[in-house]
Coordinates of C-alpha atoms in Angstrom, one line a residue:
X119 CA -4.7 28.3 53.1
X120 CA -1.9 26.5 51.6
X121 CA 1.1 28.1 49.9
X122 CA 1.0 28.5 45.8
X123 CA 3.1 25.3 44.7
X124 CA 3.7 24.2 41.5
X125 CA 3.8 20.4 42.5
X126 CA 0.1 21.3 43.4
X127 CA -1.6 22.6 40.6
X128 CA -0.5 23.1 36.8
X129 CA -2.3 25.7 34.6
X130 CA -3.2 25.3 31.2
X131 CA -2.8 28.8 29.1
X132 CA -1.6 28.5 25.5
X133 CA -0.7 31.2 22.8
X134 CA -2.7 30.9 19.8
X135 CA -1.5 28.7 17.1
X136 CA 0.2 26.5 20.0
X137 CA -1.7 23.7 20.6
X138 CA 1.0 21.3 20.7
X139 CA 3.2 23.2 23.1
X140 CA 3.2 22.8 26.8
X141 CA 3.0 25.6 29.0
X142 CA 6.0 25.5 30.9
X143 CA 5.4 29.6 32.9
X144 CA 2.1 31.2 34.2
X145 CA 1.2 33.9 33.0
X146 CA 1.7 37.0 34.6
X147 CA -1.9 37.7 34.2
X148 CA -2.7 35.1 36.3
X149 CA -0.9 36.5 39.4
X150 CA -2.9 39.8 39.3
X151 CA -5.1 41.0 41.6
X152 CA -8.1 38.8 40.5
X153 CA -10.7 41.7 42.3
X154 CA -8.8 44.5 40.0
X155 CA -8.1 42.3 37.0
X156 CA -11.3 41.2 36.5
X157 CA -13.0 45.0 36.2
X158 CA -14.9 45.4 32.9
X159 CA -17.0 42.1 33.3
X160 CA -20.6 43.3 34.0
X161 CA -22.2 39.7 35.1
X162 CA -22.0 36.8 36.3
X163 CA -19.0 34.8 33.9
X164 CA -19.8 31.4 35.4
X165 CA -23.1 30.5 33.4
X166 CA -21.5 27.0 32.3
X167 CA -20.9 25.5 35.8
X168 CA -18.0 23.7 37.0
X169 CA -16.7 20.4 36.3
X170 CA -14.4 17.9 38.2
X171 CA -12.7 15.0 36.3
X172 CA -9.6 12.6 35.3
X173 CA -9.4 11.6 39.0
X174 CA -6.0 10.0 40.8
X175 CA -5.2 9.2 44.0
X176 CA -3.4 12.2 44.9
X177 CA -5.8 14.6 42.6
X178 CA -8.2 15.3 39.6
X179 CA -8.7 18.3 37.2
X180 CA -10.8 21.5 37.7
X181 CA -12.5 22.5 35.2
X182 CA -14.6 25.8 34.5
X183 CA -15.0 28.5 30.8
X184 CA -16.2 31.9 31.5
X185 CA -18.8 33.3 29.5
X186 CA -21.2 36.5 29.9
X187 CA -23.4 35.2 26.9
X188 CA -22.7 31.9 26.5
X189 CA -24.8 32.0 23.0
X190 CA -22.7 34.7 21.5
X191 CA -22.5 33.6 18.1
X192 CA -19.0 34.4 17.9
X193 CA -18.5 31.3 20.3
X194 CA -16.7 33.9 22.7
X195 CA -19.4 33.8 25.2
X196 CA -19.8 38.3 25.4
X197 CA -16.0 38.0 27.1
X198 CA -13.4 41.0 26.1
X199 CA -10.7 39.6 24.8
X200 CA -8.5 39.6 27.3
X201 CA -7.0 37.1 29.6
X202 CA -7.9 37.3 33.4
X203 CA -6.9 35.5 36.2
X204 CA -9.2 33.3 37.9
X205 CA -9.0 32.3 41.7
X206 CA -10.2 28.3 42.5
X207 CA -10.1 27.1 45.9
X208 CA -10.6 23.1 47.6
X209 CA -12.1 22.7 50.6
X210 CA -12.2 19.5 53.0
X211 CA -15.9 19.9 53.5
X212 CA -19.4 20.8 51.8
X213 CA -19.7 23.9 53.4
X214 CA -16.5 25.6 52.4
X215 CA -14.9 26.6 55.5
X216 CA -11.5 24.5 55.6
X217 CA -9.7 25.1 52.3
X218 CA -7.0 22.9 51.5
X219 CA -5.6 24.1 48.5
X220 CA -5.9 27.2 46.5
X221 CA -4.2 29.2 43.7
X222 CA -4.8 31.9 40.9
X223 CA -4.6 30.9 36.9
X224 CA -5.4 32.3 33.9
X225 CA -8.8 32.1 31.5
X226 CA -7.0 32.9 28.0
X227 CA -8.8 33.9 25.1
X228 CA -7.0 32.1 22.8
X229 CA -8.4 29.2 24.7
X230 CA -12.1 30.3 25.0
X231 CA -11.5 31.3 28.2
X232 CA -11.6 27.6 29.8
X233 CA -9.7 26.9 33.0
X234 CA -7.9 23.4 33.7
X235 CA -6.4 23.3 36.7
X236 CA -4.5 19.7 37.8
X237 CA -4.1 19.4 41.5
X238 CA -2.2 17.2 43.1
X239 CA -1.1 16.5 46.9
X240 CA -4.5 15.6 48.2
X241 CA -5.7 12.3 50.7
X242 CA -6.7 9.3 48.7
X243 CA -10.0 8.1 48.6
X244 CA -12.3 11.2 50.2
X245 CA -14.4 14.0 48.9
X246 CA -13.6 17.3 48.1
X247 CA -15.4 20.3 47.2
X248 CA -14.4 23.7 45.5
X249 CA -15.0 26.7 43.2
X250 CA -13.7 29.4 41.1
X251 CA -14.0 33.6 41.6
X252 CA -13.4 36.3 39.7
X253 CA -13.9 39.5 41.4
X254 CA -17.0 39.6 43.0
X255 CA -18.0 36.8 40.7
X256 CA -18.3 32.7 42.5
X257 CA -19.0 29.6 41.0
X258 CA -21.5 27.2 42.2
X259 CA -19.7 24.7 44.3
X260 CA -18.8 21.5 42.9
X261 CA -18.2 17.8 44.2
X262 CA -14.3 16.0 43.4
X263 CA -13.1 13.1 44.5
X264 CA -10.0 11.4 44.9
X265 CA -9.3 7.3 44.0
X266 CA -8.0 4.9 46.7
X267 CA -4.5 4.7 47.0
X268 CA -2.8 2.2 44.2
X269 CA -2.8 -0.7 47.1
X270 CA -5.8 0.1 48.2
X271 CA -9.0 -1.4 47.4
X272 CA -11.2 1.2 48.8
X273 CA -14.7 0.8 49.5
X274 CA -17.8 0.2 47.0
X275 CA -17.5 2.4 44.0
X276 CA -20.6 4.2 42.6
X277 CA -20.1 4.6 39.2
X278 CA -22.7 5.9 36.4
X279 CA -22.1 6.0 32.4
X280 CA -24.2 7.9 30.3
X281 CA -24.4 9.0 26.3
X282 CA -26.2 10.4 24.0
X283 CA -28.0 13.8 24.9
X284 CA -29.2 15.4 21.9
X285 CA -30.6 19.1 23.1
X286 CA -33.6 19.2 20.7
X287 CA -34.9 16.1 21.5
X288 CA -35.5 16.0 25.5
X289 CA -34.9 17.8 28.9
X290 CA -32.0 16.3 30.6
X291 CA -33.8 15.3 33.2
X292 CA -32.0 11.9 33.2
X293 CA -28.5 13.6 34.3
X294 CA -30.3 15.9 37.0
X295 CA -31.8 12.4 38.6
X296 CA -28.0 10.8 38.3
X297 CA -26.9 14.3 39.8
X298 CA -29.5 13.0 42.8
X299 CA -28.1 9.9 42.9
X300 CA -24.7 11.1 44.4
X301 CA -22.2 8.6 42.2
X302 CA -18.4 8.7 42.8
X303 CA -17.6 8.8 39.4
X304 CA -19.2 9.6 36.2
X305 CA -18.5 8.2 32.8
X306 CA -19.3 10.2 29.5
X307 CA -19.2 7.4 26.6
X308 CA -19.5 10.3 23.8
X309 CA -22.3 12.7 22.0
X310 CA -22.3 14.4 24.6
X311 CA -23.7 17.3 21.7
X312 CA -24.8 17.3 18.4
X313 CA -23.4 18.9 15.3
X314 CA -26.8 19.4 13.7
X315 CA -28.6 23.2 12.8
X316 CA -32.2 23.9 14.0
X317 CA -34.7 20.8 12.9
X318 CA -32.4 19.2 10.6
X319 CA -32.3 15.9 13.3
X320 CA -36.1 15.8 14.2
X321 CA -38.1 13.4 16.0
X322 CA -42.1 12.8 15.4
X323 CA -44.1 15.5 16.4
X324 CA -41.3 17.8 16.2
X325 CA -38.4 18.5 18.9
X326 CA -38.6 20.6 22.1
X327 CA -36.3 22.6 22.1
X328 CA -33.8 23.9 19.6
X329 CA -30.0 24.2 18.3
X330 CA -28.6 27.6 18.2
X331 CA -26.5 28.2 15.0
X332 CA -25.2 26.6 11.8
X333 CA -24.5 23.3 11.7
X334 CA -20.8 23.2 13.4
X335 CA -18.3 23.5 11.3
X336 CA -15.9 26.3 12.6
X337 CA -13.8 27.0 16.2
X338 CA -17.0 29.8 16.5
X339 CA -19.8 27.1 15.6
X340 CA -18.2 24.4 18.4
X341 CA -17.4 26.9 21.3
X342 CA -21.2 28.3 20.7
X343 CA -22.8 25.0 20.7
X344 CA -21.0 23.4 23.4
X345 CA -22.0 26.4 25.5
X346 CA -25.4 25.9 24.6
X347 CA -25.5 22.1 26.2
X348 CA -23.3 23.6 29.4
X349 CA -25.6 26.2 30.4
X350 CA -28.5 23.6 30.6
X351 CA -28.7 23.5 34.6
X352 CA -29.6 19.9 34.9
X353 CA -25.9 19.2 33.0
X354 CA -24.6 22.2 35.2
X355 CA -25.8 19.6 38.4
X356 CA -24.4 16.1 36.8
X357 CA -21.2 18.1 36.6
X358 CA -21.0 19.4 39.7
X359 CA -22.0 16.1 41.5
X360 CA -18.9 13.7 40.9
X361 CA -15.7 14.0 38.8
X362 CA -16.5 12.6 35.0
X363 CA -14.3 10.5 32.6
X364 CA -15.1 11.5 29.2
X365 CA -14.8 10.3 25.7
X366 CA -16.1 11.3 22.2
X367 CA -17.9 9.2 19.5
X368 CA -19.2 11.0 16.5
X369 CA -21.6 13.9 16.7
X370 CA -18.9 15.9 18.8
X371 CA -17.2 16.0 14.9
X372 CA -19.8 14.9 12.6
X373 CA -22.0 11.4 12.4
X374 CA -19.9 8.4 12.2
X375 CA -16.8 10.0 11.1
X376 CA -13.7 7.6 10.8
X377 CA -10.3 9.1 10.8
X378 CA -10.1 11.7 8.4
X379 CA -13.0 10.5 6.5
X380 CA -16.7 12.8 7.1
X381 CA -20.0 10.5 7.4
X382 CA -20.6 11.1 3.5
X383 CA -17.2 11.2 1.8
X384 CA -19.2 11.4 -1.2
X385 CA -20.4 15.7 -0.6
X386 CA -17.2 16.9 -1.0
X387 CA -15.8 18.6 2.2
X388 CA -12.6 19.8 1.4
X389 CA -12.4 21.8 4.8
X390 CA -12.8 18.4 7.0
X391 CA -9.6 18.3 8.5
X392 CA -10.0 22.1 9.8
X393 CA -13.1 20.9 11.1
X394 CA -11.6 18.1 12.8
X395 CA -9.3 20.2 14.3
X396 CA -11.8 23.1 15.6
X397 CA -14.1 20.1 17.1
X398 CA -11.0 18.4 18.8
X399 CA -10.0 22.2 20.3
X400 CA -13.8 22.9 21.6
X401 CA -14.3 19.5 23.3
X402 CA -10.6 20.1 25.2
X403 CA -12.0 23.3 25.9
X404 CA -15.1 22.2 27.7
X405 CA -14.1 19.1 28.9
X406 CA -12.1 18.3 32.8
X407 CA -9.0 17.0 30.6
X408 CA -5.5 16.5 31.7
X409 CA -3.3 18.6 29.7
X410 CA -1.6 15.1 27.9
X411 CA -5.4 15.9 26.0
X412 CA -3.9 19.3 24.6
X413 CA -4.9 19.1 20.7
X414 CA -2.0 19.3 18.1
X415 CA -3.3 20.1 15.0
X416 CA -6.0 17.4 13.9
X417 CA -4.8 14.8 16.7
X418 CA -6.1 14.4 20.2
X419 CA -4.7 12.2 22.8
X420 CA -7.8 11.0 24.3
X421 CA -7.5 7.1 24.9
X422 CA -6.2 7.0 28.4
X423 CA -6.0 4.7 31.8
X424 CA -7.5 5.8 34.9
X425 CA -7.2 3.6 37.7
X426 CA -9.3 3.3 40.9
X427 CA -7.1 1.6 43.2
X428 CA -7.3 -2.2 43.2
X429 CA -10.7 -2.3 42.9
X430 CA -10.7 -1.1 38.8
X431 CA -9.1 0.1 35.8
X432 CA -10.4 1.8 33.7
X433 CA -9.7 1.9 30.0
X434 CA -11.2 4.9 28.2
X435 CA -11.1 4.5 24.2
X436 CA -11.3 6.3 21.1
X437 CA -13.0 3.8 18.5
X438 CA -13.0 7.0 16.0
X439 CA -10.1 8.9 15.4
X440 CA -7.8 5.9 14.4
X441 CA -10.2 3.1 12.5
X442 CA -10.6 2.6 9.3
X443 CA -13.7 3.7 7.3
X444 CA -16.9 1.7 7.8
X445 CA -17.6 -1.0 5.2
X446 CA -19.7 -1.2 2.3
X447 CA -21.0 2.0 2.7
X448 CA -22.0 1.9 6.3
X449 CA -25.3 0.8 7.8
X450 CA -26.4 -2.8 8.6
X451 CA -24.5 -4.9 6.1
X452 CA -23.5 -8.9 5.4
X453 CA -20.1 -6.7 4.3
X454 CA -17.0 -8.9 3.5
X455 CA -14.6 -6.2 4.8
X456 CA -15.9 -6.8 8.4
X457 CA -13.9 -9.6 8.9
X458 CA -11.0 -8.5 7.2
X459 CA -8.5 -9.1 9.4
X460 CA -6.2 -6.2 8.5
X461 CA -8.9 -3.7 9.3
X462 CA -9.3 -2.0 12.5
X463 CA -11.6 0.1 15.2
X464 CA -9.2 1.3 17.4
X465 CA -5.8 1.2 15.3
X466 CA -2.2 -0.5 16.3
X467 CA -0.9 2.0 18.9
X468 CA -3.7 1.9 20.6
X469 CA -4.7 -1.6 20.2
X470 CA -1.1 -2.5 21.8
X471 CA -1.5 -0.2 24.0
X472 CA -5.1 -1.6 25.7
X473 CA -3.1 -5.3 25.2
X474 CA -0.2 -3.8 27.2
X475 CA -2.9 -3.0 30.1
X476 CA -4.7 -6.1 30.2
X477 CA -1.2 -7.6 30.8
X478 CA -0.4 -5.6 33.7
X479 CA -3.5 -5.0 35.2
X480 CA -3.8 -6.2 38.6
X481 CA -7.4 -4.7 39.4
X482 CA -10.1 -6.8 40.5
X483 CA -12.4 -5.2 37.5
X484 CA -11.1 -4.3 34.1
X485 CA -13.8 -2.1 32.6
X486 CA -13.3 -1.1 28.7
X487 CA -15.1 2.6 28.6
X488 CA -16.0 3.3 25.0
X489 CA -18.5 4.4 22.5
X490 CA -20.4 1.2 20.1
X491 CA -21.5 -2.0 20.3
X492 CA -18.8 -4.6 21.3
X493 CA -20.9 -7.8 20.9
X494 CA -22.1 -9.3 17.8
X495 CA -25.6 -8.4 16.9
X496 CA -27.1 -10.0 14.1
X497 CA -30.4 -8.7 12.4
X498 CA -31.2 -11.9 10.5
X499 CA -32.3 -15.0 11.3
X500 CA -30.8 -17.1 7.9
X501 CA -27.4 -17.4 7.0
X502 CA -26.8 -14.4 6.5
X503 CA -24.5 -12.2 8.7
X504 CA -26.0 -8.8 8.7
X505 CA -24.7 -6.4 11.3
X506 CA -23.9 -2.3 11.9
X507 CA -20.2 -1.9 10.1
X508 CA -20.1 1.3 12.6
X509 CA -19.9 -0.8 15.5
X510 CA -17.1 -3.8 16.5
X511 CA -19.6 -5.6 14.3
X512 CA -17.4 -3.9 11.5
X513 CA -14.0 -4.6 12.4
X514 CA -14.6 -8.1 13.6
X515 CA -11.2 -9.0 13.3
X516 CA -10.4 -6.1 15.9
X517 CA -12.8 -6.8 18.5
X518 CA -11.1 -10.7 18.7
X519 CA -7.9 -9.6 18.8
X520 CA -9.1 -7.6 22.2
X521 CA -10.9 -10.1 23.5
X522 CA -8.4 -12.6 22.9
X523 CA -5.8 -10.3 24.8
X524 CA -7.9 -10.4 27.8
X525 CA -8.2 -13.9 27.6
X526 CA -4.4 -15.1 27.7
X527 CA -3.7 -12.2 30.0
X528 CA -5.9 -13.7 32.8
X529 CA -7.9 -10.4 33.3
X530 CA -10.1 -11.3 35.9
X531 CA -13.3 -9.1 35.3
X532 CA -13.3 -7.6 31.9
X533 CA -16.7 -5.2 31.4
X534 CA -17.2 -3.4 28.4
X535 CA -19.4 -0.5 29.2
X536 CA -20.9 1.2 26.0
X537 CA -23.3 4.0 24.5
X538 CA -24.1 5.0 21.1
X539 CA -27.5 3.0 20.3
X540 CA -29.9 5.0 22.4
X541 CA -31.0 2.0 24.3
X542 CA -30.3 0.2 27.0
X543 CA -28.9 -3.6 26.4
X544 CA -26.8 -6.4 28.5
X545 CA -25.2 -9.5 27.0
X546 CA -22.7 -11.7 27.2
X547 CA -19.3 -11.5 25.5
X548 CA -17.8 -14.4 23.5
X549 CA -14.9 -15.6 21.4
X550 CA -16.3 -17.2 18.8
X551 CA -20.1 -15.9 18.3
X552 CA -21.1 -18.4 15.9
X553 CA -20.6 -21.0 18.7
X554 CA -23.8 -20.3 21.3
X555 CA -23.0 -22.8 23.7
X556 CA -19.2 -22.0 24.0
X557 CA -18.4 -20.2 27.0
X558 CA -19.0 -16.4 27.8
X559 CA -15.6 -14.4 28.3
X560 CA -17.0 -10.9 29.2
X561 CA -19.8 -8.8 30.2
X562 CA -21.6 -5.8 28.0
X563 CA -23.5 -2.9 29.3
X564 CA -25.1 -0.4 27.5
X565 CA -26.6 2.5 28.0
X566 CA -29.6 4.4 26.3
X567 CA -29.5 7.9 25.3
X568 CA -30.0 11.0 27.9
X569 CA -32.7 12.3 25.3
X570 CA -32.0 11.3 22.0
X571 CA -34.8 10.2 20.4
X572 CA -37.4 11.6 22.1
X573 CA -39.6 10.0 25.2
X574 CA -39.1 6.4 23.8
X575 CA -41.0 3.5 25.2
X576 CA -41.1 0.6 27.2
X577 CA -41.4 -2.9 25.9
X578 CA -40.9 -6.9 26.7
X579 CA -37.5 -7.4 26.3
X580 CA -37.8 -10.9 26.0
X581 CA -39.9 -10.5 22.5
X582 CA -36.8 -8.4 20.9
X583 CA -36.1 -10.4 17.8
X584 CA -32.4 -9.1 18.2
X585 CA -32.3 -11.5 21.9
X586 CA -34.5 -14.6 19.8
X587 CA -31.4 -14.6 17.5
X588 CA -28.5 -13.4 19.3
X589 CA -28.5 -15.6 22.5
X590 CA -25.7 -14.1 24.3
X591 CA -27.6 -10.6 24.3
X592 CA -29.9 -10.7 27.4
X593 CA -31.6 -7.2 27.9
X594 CA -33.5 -4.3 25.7
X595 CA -35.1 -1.2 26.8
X596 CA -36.1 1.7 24.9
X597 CA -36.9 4.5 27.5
X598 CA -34.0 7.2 28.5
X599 CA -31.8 7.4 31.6
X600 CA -28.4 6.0 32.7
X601 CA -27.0 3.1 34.1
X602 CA -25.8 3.0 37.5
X603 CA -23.5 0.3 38.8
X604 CA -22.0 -0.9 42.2
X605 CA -18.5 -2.1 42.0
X606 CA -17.3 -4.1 44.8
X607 CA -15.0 -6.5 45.4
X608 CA -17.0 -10.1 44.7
X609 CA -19.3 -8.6 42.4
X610 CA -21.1 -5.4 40.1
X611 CA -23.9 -4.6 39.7
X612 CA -25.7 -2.6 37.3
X613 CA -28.9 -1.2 38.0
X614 CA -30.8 0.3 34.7
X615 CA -32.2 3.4 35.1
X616 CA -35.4 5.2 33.3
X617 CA -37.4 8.2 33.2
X618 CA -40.6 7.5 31.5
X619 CA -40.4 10.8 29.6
X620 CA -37.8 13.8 28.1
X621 CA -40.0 15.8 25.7
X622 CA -41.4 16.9 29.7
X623 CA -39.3 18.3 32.2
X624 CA -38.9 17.1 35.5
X625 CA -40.5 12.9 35.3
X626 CA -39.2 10.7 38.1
X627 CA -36.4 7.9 37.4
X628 CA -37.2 4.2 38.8
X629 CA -35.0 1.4 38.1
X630 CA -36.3 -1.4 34.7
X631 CA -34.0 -4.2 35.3
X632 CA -31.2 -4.9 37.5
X633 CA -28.0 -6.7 36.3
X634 CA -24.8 -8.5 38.1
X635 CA -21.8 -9.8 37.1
X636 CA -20.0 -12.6 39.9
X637 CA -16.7 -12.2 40.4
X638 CA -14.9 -14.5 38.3
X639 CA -18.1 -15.5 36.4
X640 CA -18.1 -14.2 33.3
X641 CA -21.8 -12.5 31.9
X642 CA -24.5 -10.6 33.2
X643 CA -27.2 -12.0 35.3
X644 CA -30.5 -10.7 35.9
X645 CA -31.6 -10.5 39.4
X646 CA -34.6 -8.1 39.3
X647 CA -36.7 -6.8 36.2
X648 CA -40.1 -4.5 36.9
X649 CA -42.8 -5.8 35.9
X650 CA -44.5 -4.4 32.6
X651 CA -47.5 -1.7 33.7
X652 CA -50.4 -2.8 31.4
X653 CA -52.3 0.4 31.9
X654 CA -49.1 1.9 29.7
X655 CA -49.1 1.0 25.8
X656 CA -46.1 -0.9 25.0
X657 CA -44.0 -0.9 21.8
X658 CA -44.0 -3.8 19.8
X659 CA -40.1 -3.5 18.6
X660 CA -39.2 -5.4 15.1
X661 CA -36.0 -5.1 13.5
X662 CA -36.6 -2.5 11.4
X663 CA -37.9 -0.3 14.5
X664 CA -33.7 -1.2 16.0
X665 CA -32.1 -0.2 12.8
X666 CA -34.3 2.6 12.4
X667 CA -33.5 4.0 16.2
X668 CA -30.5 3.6 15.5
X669 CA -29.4 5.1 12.2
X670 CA -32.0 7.6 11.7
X671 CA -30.1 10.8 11.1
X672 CA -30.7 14.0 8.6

């Protein structure tokens, strides 16, 4: 057992009212005698799992929040309010027997009683397991992993994104099947939960299971319902498979937010910004977040770099907290402020920031993680230009300037991976969108929903009217599930995974189409699509059924 060292782990324990500070001293707390300090809990404090994420070549973040009721409407999970000092441990192997770095920190109240350790020190490129105890109390063991070394290439990289998992709606079956599938690295791409009280967001015939709580509004409301979604066990298993990289979109706040503007600026909600800044303190809470993702006050640093040797960068974004509202109202819109050039998704710091990293990027794979739809989709078929003014589609202007930064700074491989639409879809990504037969500059995958939105069904992609008039898009499925994607060296490929049901526990997952993008070739091709089962009933999707999907809300 290795020696406590500083340069090895750094522990995240905050006074309240703090947020913006940086905790420069342990606790004393945390170097108690974690078998006597830990008297008074009566069972088991790990019933939201472990998690593993933020990955380097040297080390990654642990991650766990104990709670004895994790639905304590107080959103204190049945824990005295004290702090107490948690031992975590790594090991070299699945079993648990060689431990390579261990220490003891401190679960603080004032901080829900989450754990983030950052470890550092470790082999590139290799597994690690490890867990957390507190007195006679042990975590389930969870899966980390390290990235190659900076000059390193590393083998084939199995990475899975996912979005979307509304509780009421569906099982998560799909992440216990990506759990299964053993991936190196997990993405989250946002609403990972929703904000919504008991059958206010329903689907037909009524959701399956249901929300405990208001609506979220407070610190109490957030830390209740996020333990809610992290005691499911098949997101307990996801977790504990792979390290994640996560990102918010909306319902982690409140449905298409912008900035410091709520989804209906019209009901007056003089208390937004307090809400903002309880939803930004729960997700930090319950996420595997470096602590440069500590909140101060209503901001959150979440947009971030993560690289993965030479093989891939990864860009993880925050199209929320900086962009300006949606146009004309929201929805699907021929909106005039959509191509206002002084409008923006992603905002000016961070805009020259992702610019700054195409320009030094040396990866063989440039991969843009983030929450809506990056290439134009058009619902009409006449002259006019009617798209979603939540997506890129709404800050037109924006998404050029990013594609035209990738462009003159040679990236080699740039992938935007997306969620949001509770479907999957592949396309092609273009300068100029009004020109079909100018060339493609980028690739687009999308992931459905984990559940939201119910079971779903399967249909002929090539009848979407959204493909017949968007060219460059070449891919629709309306089932749940994940995508799952092998990044090598000469190409990617992205396989698109289904489970035929959610309302159900349990269904098996099969693969619907398979995607690749060539090194140095631009767009997606398809190289394997399962064939339609004519003893199933298929949907007949119309344009109204997409838009409908899509912005159906309360």
């Amino acid at each position: 057992m290795s020696k406590l060292n500083r340069r090895h782990f750094l522990v995240t324990g905050l006074a309240a009212g703090a947020a913006s500070a940086i905790p420069a001293v342990v606790p004393a707390a945390a170097h108690a005698d974690p078998e006597t300090a830990s008297r008074g809990l009566r069972t088991d404090p790990f019933t939201l799992g472990v998690a593993c994420g933020d990955p380097d070549h040297e080390g990654f973040v642990l991650w766990t929040r104990l709670a004895q009721q994790p639905l304590a409407e107080d959103g204190l999970g049945g824990m005295p309010q004290r702090p107490f000092p948690v031992r975590w441990q790594i090991y070299a192997d699945e079993r648990a027997r060689r431990v390579v770095r261990s220490g003891v920190t401190v679960a603080a109240p004032e901080w829900g009683h989450s754990v983030h350790v950052e470890v550092q020190g470790l082999s590139s490129d290799r597994d690690y397991w490890y867990r957390f105890r507190v007195g006679s109390y042990v975590s389930p063991l969870g899966r980390a992993r390290t990235a190659p070394h900076p000059l390193s290439y590393g083998g084939a990289l199995a990475m899975a994104f996912v979005s979307c998992a509304q509780y009421e709606h569906g099982h998560f079956t799909a992440y216990r099947r990506l759990a299964e599938e053993h991936p190196d690295l997990v993405l989250h791409l946002g609403d990972y939960q929703y904000e919504y009280t008991r059958d206010t967001y329903t689907i037909p015939g009524g959701n399956v299971r249901h929300h405990e709580g208001p609506e979220t509004e407070t610190l109490a409301n957030y830390r209740q319902r996020h333990a809610q979604y992290k005691a499911d066990p098949d997101l307990q298993a996801a977790h504990a498979a792979a390290p994640w990289l996560v990102v918010w979109d909306d319902h982690e706040l409140d449905n298409n937010w912008a900035d410091e503007v709520p989804e209906k600026p019209e009901v007056p909600q003089p208390n937004f910004r307090e809400r903002r800044a309880a939803a930004f303190r729960a997700y930090y809470e319950n996420m595997p977040l470096r602590r440069t993702s500590i909140p101060r006050g209503i901001d959150m640093q979440l947009y971030r770099r993560i690289r993965w040797g030479r093989m891939a960068t990864f860009h993880m974004l925050d199209t929320r907290q900086y962009r300006d509202d949606q146009g004309c109202g929201d929805g699907y819109k021929d909106c005039p402020a959509a191509v206002d050039p002084a409008r923006s998704i992603t905002g000016a710091e961070q805009e020259e920031w992702l610019l700054r990293g195409f320009h030094q990027s040396r990866a063989q794979w440039d991969v843009l993680g983030q929450q809506v739809f990056f290439g134009q989709r058009d619902n009409n078929p006449g002259p006019a230009k009617i798209t979603s003014q939540d997506a890129w589609d709404g800050y037109a202007a924006s998404r050029r300037r990013i594609t035209q930064g990738w462009i003159d700074a040679g990236v080699r491989n740039p992938v935007v991976l997306t969620g949001d639409v509770h479907a999957h879809w592949a396309g092609d990504l273009k300068l100029d969108y009004d020109d079909p037969t100018g060339p493609s500059v980028g690739s687009e995958l999308v992931t459905t929903s984990i559940s939201t939105g119910g079971d779903g069904g399967d249909s002929d992609p090539a009848q979407h009217p959204f493909l017949q008039i968007n060219p460059h898009l070449k891919f629709y499925n309306n089932q749940r599930g994940y995508v799952l994607t092998t990044i090598e060296r000469d190409r990617l490929t992205a396989d698109f995974k289904v489970v035929p049901r959610v309302q159900t526990p349990d269904a098996e997952v099969y693969t619907r189409a398979t995607f690749v993008v060539e090194d140095r070739v631009p767009g997606v091709q398809q190289t394997y699509l399962r064939p339609l089962d004519p003893a199933r009933r298929l949907q007949q999707i119309t344009v109204e059924d997409t838009v409908r999907l899509e912005t159906e809300r309360p």
